[in-house]
Short mmCIF file of C-alpha atoms in Angstrom, two decimals:
data_model
loop_
_atom_site.label_atom_id
_atom_site.label_comp_id
_atom_site.label_asym_id
_atom_site.label_seq_id
_atom_site.Cartn_x
_atom_site.Cartn_y
_atom_site.Cartn_z
CA ASP I 272 -50.63 55.58 -77.44
CA ARG I 273 -47.83 54.07 -74.68
CA TYR I 274 -45.63 57.23 -76.09
CA LEU I 275 -48.69 59.18 -75.32
CA ASN I 276 -48.95 58.13 -71.85
CA ARG I 277 -45.40 58.48 -71.38
CA LEU I 278 -45.19 61.85 -71.96
CA ASP I 279 -48.26 63.09 -71.14
CA PRO I 280 -50.03 61.01 -68.23
CA GLY I 281 -51.69 63.20 -66.80
CA LYS I 282 -52.67 64.61 -70.29
CA GLN I 283 -51.71 68.38 -68.88
CA LEU I 284 -50.17 68.48 -72.22
CA PHE I 285 -51.47 67.78 -75.27
CA THR I 286 -55.21 68.73 -76.90
CA THR I 287 -57.25 66.20 -78.60
CA GLN I 288 -56.21 67.64 -82.07
CA ASN I 289 -53.08 67.01 -81.04
CA VAL I 290 -53.57 63.22 -80.54
CA ASP I 291 -55.49 63.09 -83.68
CA GLN I 292 -52.53 64.92 -85.60
CA LEU I 293 -50.15 62.24 -83.95
CA LYS I 294 -52.48 59.45 -85.41
CA GLN I 295 -50.87 59.86 -88.96
CA TYR I 296 -47.74 58.33 -87.11
CA GLN I 297 -49.50 55.35 -85.60
CA TYR I 298 -48.86 52.52 -88.23
CA ARG I 299 -45.38 54.05 -89.42
CA PHE I 300 -43.53 53.78 -85.29
CA ASP I 301 -42.88 50.06 -86.33
CA ASN I 302 -41.62 50.27 -89.95
CA ASP I 303 -39.46 53.52 -89.00
CA LEU I 304 -38.02 51.14 -86.22
CA LYS I 305 -36.71 48.86 -87.99
CA LYS I 306 -35.09 50.69 -90.31
CA GLY I 307 -33.78 52.67 -87.78
CA ARG I 308 -35.41 55.83 -88.07
CA LEU I 309 -36.59 57.60 -85.02
CA ASP I 310 -37.33 61.32 -86.97
CA THR I 311 -41.25 60.19 -85.34
CA ALA I 312 -40.07 59.55 -81.92
CA PHE I 313 -38.07 62.75 -81.43
CA THR I 314 -40.69 64.96 -83.54
CA ILE I 315 -43.67 64.08 -81.03
CA PHE I 316 -40.96 64.15 -78.07
CA ASN I 317 -40.48 67.98 -79.55
CA LEU I 318 -44.00 68.88 -79.21
CA TYR I 319 -44.16 67.50 -75.13
CA MET I 320 -40.80 69.54 -74.79
CA ASP I 321 -42.43 73.04 -76.29
CA ARG I 322 -45.52 72.62 -73.78
CA SER I 323 -44.34 71.78 -71.29
CA LYS I 324 -41.97 74.74 -71.25
CA GLU I 325 -45.23 76.71 -72.25
CA ARG I 326 -46.85 74.80 -69.35
CA LEU I 327 -44.09 75.56 -66.83
CA GLU I 328 -43.27 79.73 -67.46
CA TYR I 329 -47.37 80.49 -67.57
CA ILE I 330 -47.37 79.17 -63.83
CA LEU I 331 -44.80 80.65 -62.93
CA THR I 332 -45.88 83.90 -64.34
CA LEU I 333 -48.99 83.80 -62.23
CA ILE I 334 -46.87 82.93 -59.36
CA LYS I 335 -46.01 86.11 -59.20
CA THR I 336 -49.99 88.03 -58.57
CA TRP I 337 -51.61 84.91 -57.23
CA GLU I 338 -52.58 86.41 -54.39
CA LYS I 339 -54.07 88.99 -56.37
CA ASN I 340 -55.81 87.33 -59.57
CA LEU I 341 -56.56 84.24 -58.79
CA ASP I 342 -60.05 83.85 -57.32
CA PHE I 343 -60.55 81.59 -54.75
CA THR I 344 -64.25 82.15 -53.94
CA LYS I 345 -64.81 80.05 -57.39
CA ASN I 346 -67.01 76.77 -56.47
CA GLU I 347 -64.75 74.78 -59.31
CA SER I 348 -63.66 71.07 -59.19
CA MET I 349 -60.62 69.04 -60.44
CA THR I 350 -60.19 65.17 -61.66
CA ILE I 351 -56.79 64.06 -60.17
CA ASP I 352 -56.42 61.12 -60.64
CA PRO I 353 -55.23 60.88 -64.30
CA ASP I 354 -56.46 57.76 -65.59
CA LEU I 355 -60.22 59.60 -65.20
CA ARG I 356 -58.52 62.66 -66.90
CA GLN I 357 -59.49 63.13 -70.55
CA TRP I 358 -57.35 65.13 -73.07
CA LYS I 359 -58.42 68.55 -73.46
CA ASP I 360 -59.85 70.78 -76.58
CA ASN I 361 -57.89 73.09 -77.15
CA LYS I 362 -55.22 75.25 -75.25
CA ASP I 363 -57.59 77.21 -73.58
CA ALA I 364 -59.05 74.30 -71.96
CA LEU I 365 -55.72 73.57 -70.62
CA TYR I 366 -53.95 77.21 -70.27
CA PHE I 367 -57.94 76.52 -67.81
CA LEU I 368 -56.08 73.34 -66.53
CA TRP I 369 -52.98 74.26 -65.41
CA LYS I 370 -54.76 77.93 -63.10
CA LYS I 371 -56.74 75.48 -61.59
CA GLU I 372 -53.46 72.88 -61.16
CA LEU I 373 -51.35 75.60 -59.29
CA LYS I 374 -54.66 77.04 -57.46
CA ASN I 375 -54.74 73.86 -55.97
CA HIS I 376 -51.20 73.57 -55.38
CA ILE I 377 -51.39 76.50 -52.91
CA ILE I 378 -54.65 75.22 -51.53
CA SER I 379 -52.09 71.83 -50.78
CA LEU I 380 -49.36 74.43 -49.14
CA MET I 381 -51.83 76.18 -47.36
CA LEU I 382 -53.46 73.60 -45.75
CA ASP I 383 -49.77 72.53 -44.51
CA ASP I 384 -49.85 75.37 -42.56
CA GLN I 385 -47.32 77.51 -44.82
CA LYS I 386 -48.04 81.47 -43.97
CA LYS I 387 -48.70 83.50 -47.50
CA ALA I 388 -45.80 85.73 -47.46
CA LEU I 389 -43.65 82.22 -48.38
CA ILE I 390 -45.88 80.43 -50.74
CA SER I 391 -44.75 82.66 -53.79
CA ASP I 392 -41.09 81.66 -53.18
CA THR I 393 -41.64 77.97 -52.65
CA LEU I 394 -43.94 77.88 -55.31
CA GLU I 395 -41.14 79.82 -57.67
CA LYS I 396 -38.11 77.79 -56.55
CA ILE I 397 -39.92 74.13 -57.07
CA TYR I 398 -41.45 75.32 -60.69
CA SER I 399 -37.77 76.89 -61.63
CA ASN I 400 -36.47 73.57 -60.53
CA ARG I 401 -38.61 72.78 -62.76
CA LEU I 402 -38.26 74.72 -65.52
CA HIS I 403 -34.01 73.95 -64.72
CA ARG I 404 -34.69 70.03 -64.91
CA LEU I 405 -36.18 70.01 -68.02
CA LEU I 406 -33.70 72.66 -70.01
CA GLN I 407 -31.18 69.80 -69.23
CA THR I 408 -33.38 67.32 -71.46
CA ASN I 409 -30.86 65.08 -73.72
CA SER I 410 -31.05 62.96 -76.64
CA ASN I 411 -30.34 59.98 -74.56
CA ASP I 412 -33.32 61.23 -71.92
CA ILE I 413 -35.66 60.89 -75.23
CA PHE I 414 -34.35 57.72 -77.05
CA GLN I 415 -34.95 56.22 -73.64
CA ILE I 416 -38.61 57.08 -73.14
CA PHE I 417 -39.42 55.78 -76.01
CA MET I 418 -37.34 52.45 -76.22
CA ASN I 419 -39.30 51.58 -72.90
CA SER I 420 -42.08 52.40 -75.06
CA VAL I 421 -41.50 50.57 -76.84
CA THR I 422 -40.13 47.28 -75.14
CA THR I 423 -42.62 47.57 -72.65
CA SER I 424 -45.43 46.75 -75.46
CA PHE I 425 -43.45 43.29 -75.50
CA ASP I 426 -42.96 43.05 -71.99
CA PRO I 427 -43.66 44.79 -68.96
CA HIS I 428 -40.50 43.68 -67.30
CA THR I 429 -38.08 44.58 -70.05
CA GLN I 430 -36.13 48.63 -70.18
CA PHE I 431 -33.55 50.19 -72.13
CA PHE I 432 -31.03 52.03 -69.82
CA PRO I 433 -28.69 55.19 -71.14
CA PRO I 434 -25.27 55.24 -69.75
CA ARG I 435 -25.67 57.05 -66.78
CA ALA I 436 -29.32 54.74 -65.83
CA SER I 437 -26.77 51.73 -66.62
CA GLU I 438 -24.08 53.05 -63.88
CA ASP I 439 -27.13 54.11 -61.63
CA PHE I 440 -28.92 50.13 -61.54
CA ASP I 441 -26.18 49.26 -61.22
CA ILE I 442 -23.93 50.88 -58.40
CA HIS I 443 -28.19 50.43 -57.00
CA MET I 444 -27.41 45.98 -57.34
CA SER I 445 -23.21 46.22 -56.12
CA LEU I 446 -24.48 48.28 -52.90
CA SER I 447 -20.75 50.28 -54.25
CA LEU I 448 -19.97 53.38 -55.11
CA GLU I 449 -16.31 54.93 -56.08
CA GLY I 450 -16.15 59.04 -55.61
CA ILE I 451 -15.86 61.19 -52.61
CA GLY I 452 -18.37 59.21 -50.42
CA ALA I 453 -20.26 61.77 -50.06
CA VAL I 454 -24.72 62.01 -50.37
CA LEU I 455 -25.17 64.42 -52.80
CA GLN I 456 -27.79 66.52 -53.50
CA THR I 457 -29.30 69.42 -56.45
CA GLU I 458 -31.18 71.79 -54.68
CA ASN I 459 -32.19 75.15 -56.09
CA GLU I 460 -29.80 74.58 -59.58
CA TYR I 461 -26.51 73.95 -56.69
CA THR I 462 -25.58 71.00 -55.48
CA LYS I 463 -25.75 70.37 -51.92
CA VAL I 464 -23.70 67.27 -49.50
CA ILE I 465 -26.26 65.94 -46.88
CA ARG I 466 -24.13 63.34 -45.49
CA LEU I 467 -20.55 61.68 -45.60
CA ILE I 468 -21.02 57.87 -46.24
CA PRO I 469 -18.78 56.42 -42.61
CA LYS I 470 -14.97 55.35 -43.26
CA GLY I 471 -15.35 56.98 -47.04
CA PRO I 472 -12.75 59.39 -48.46
CA ALA I 473 -14.42 62.61 -47.58
CA ASP I 474 -14.98 61.55 -44.07
CA LYS I 475 -11.55 60.15 -43.54
#
């Protein structure tokens, strides 16, 4: 249950049918883990990846024609709080949810006074970046999510860090960083220098 909720906290990806099918693994997790087997964890994660990719690609398709094809005059509602959401019955219901989520995002941008002409560009950048990040997922990321589902079942304060996350944690705790002395940020698949650290190598 923890693993499924970590993968799909907003109940946007799995259907009740998926969850029922995955219950066959429910009592194998502990035995597999004792034997060092991760096949089950990766099988579930592969479904998550396929569905996540499908969702983002569908939304990107809708963005291209949203002004013409999305009807904002309908009396519709959507449960925002993930704790109150239920798993959808089938994929058709998921597609309907994804469309409403996009409409909600568009309405939010309109309420922020975003010009209609810019909304498509903004949305395309956001969802393209999400898809790009998703496709960069590697086995370490999968192992981290799975192991943290295991550790928090015993102790909410215990976490597993893969090498990359461990380095980030050490940097934050020691307040020291070796590098060129620049704060970087990813923007539209490119790395952007936000600012230089005073007295760092780049600043000098």
